[in-house]
CSV table of C-alpha atoms in Angstrom, one decimal:
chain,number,residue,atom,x,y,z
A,1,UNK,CA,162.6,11.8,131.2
A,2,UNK,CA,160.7,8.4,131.5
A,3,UNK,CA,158.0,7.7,128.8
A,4,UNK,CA,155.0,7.7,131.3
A,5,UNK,CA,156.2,10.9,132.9
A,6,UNK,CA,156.8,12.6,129.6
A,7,UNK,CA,153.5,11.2,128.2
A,8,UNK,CA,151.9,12.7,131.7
A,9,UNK,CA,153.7,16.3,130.9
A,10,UNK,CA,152.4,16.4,127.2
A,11,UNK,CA,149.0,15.0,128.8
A,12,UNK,CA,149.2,18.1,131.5
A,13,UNK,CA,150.5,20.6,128.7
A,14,UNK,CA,147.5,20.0,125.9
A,15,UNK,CA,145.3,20.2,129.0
A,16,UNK,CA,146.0,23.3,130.1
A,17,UNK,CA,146.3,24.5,126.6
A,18,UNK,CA,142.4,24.0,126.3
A,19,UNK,CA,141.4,25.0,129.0
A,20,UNK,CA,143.2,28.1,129.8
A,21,UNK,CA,141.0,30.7,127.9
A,22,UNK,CA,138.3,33.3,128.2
A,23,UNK,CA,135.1,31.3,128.6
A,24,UNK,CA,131.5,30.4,130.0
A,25,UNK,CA,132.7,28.4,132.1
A,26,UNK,CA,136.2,29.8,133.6
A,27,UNK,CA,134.1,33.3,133.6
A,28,UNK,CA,131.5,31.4,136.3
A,29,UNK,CA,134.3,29.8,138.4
A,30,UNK,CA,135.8,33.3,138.8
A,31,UNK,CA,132.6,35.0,139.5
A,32,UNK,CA,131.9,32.2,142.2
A,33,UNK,CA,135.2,32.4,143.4
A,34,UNK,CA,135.5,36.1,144.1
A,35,UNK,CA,132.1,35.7,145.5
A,36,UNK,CA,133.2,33.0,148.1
A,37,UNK,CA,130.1,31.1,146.6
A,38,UNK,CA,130.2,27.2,146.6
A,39,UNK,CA,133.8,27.6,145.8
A,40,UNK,CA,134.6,23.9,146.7
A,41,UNK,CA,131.7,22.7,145.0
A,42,UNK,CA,131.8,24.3,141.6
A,43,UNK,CA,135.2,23.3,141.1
A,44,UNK,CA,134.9,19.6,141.8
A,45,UNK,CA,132.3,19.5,139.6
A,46,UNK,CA,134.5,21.6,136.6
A,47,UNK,CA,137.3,19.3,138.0
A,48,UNK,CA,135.3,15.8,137.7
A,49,UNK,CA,133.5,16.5,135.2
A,50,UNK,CA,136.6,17.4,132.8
A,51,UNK,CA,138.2,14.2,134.4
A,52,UNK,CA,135.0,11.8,133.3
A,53,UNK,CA,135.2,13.5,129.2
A,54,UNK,CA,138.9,12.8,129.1
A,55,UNK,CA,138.5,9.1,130.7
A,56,UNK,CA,135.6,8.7,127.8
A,57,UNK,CA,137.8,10.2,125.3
A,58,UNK,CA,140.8,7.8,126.1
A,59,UNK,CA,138.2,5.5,126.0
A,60,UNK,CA,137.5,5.9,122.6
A,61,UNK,CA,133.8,7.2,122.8
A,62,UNK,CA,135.1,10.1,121.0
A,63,UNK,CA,134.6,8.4,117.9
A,64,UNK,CA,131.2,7.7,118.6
A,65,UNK,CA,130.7,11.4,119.1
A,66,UNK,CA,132.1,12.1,115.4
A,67,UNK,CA,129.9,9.6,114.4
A,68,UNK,CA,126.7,11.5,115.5
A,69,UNK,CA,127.4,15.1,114.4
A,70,UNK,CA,123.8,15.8,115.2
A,71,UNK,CA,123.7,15.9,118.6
A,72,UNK,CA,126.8,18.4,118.8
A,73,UNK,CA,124.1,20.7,116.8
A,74,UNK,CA,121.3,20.1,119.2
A,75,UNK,CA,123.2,20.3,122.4
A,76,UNK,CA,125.2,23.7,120.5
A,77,UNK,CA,121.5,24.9,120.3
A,78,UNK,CA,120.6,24.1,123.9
A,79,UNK,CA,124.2,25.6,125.3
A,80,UNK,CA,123.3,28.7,123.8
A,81,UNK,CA,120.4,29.7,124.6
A,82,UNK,CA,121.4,28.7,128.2
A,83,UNK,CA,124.5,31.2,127.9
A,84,UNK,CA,122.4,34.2,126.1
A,85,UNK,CA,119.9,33.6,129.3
A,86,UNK,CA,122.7,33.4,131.7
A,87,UNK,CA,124.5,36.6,130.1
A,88,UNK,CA,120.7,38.6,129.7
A,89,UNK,CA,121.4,37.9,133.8
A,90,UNK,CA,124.8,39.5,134.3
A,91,UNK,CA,124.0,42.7,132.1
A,92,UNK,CA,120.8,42.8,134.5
A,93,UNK,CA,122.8,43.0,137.8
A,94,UNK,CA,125.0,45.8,135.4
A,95,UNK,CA,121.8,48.0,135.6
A,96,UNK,CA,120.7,46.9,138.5
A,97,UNK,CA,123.4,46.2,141.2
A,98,UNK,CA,123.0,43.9,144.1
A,99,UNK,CA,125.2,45.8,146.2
A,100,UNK,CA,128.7,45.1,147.4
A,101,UNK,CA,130.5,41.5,147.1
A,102,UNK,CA,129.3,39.2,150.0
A,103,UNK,CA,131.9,37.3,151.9
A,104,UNK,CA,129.3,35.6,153.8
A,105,UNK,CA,128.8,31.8,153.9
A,106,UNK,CA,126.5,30.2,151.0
A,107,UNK,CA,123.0,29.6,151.5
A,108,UNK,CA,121.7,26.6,150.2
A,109,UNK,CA,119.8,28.1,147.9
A,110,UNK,CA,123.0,29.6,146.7
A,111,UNK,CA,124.8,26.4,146.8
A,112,UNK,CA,121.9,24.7,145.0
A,113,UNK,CA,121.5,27.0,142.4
A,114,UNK,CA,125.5,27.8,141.4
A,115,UNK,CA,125.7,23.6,141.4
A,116,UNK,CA,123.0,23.7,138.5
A,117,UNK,CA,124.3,26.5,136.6
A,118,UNK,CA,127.5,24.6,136.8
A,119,UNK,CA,126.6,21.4,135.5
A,120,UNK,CA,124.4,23.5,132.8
A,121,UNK,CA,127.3,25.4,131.7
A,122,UNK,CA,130.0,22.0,131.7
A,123,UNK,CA,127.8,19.6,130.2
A,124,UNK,CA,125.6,22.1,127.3
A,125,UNK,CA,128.7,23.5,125.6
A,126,UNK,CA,129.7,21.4,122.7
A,127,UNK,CA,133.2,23.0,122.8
A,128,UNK,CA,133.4,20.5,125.9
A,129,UNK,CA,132.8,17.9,124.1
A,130,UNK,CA,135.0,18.7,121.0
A,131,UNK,CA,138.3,19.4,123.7
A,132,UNK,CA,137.8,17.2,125.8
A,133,UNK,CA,136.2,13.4,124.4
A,134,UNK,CA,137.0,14.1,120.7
A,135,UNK,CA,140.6,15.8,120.6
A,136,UNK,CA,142.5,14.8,124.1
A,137,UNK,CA,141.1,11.4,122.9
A,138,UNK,CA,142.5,11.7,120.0
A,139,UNK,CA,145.6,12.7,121.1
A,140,UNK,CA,145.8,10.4,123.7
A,141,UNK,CA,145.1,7.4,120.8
A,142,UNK,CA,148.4,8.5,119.8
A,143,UNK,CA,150.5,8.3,123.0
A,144,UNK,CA,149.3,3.6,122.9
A,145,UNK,CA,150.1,2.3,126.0
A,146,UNK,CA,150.5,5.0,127.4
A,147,UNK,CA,147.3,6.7,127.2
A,148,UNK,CA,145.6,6.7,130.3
A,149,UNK,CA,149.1,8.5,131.5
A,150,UNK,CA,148.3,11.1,129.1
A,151,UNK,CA,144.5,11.6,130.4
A,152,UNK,CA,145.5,11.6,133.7
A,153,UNK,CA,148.3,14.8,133.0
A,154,UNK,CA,145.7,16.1,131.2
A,155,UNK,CA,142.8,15.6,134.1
A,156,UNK,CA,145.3,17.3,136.5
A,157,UNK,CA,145.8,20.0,134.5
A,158,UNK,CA,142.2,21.0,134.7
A,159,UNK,CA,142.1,20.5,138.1
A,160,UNK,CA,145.0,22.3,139.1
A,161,UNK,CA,143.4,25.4,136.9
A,162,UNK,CA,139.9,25.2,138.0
A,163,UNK,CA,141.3,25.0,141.6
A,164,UNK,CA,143.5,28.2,141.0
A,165,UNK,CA,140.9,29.9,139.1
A,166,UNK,CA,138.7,29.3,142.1
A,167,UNK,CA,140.4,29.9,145.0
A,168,UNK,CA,142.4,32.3,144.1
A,169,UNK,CA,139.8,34.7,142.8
A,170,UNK,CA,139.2,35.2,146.3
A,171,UNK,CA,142.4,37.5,146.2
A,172,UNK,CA,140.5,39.9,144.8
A,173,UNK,CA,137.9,40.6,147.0
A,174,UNK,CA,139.5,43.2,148.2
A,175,UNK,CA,138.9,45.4,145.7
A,176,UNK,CA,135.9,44.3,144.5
A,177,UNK,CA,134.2,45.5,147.5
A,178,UNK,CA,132.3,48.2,145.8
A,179,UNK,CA,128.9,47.9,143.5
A,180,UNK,CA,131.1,50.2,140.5
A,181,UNK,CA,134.1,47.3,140.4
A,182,UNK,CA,131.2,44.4,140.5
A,183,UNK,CA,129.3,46.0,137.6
A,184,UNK,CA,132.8,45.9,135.4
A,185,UNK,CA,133.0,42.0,136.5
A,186,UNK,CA,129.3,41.2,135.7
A,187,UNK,CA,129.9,43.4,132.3
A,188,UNK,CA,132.6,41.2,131.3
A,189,UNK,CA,130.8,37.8,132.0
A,190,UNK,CA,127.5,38.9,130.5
A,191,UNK,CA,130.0,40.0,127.4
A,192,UNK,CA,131.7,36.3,127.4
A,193,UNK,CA,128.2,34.8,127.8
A,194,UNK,CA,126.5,36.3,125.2
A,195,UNK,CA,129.5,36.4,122.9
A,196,UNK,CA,129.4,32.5,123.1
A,197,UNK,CA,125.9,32.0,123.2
A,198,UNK,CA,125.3,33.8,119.7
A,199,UNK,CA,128.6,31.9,118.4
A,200,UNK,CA,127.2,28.7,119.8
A,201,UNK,CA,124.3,29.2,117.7
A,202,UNK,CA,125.3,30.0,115.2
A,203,UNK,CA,127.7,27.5,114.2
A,204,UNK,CA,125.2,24.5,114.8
């Protein structure tokens, strides 16, 4: 194996690593995605936006970021009450269903509004920040030459999940067309979201 192509695999690998867990943000792509809801948009922007904190990290702006621990605390404060509203939402529609999953095309209110919550959720968690400008940078640093080949394994790695996570949530929409199967999904992303939140919180 070449050294750009293995420096692209351990760029892809770490990527993936981060990224593939329970949280605010995967929980919202699958909700959109199983809801056929600005699919294509909310993943370009999980996508690009992953893509524009690696290229900073690689960058070196991560160590600007160490050197202002402050604003990790302020932003942690700001990304958490964000998610504790956002989850307070979800254990709402658990109460109080909307009815069935729609298969429907977006509105543009809907599109607006699951663009914001997107960008909300992508740039107001500090964990974003921490993976993606601060330890992929990091870890790129150590690849030299070669480290713009490891950020772009590692941008591809996040798109290749987000685009997954996304689109092939819509797989099952088959059973969750009923109000009982989309109160367990909203119950597990209110859970996520408020989980977080409170951690969020309380480690800034």
């Amino acid at each position: 194996m070449s050294p750009a192509l293995s420096a692209a695999a351990a760029g892809f690998g770490t990527g993936l690593s981060l990224i593939v867990a329970i949280g605010a943000q995967n929980a919202f792509v699958l909700r959109q995605g199983v809801r056929r809801e600005a699919v294509l948009a909310v993943v370009g922007i999980c996508a690009l936006s992953d893509a524009a904190l690696i290229a900073l990290g690689v960058g070196g702006i991560g160590a600007v970021v160490v050197a202002w621990p402050g604003a990790l605390t302020v932003v942690g404060w700001i990304g958490g009450a964000f998610l504790l509203c956002y989850g307070a939402l979800a254990a709402r529609r658990v109460v109080d269903p909307q009815g069935a999953l729609r298969t429907e095309g977006d509105t543009a209110g809907s599109v607006r509004r699951a663009v914001l919550t997107c960008l909300a959720m992508t740039w107001l968690n500090p964990h974003v920040y921490l993976d993606t400008v601060f330890l992929l940078g990091s870890l790129a640093a150590d690849q030299g030459p070669l480290r713009w080949t490891f950020g772009i394994g590692a941008a591809t790695a996040s798109l290749c999940w987000f685009a997954a996570l996304g689109f092939g949530a819509r797989l099952l929409g088959r059973w969750l067309t009923k109000p009982a199967a989309w109160r367990v999904l909203d119950g597990l992303v209110a859970v996520t979201m408020i989980v977080l939140g409170v951690t969020l919180i309380a480690g800034s």
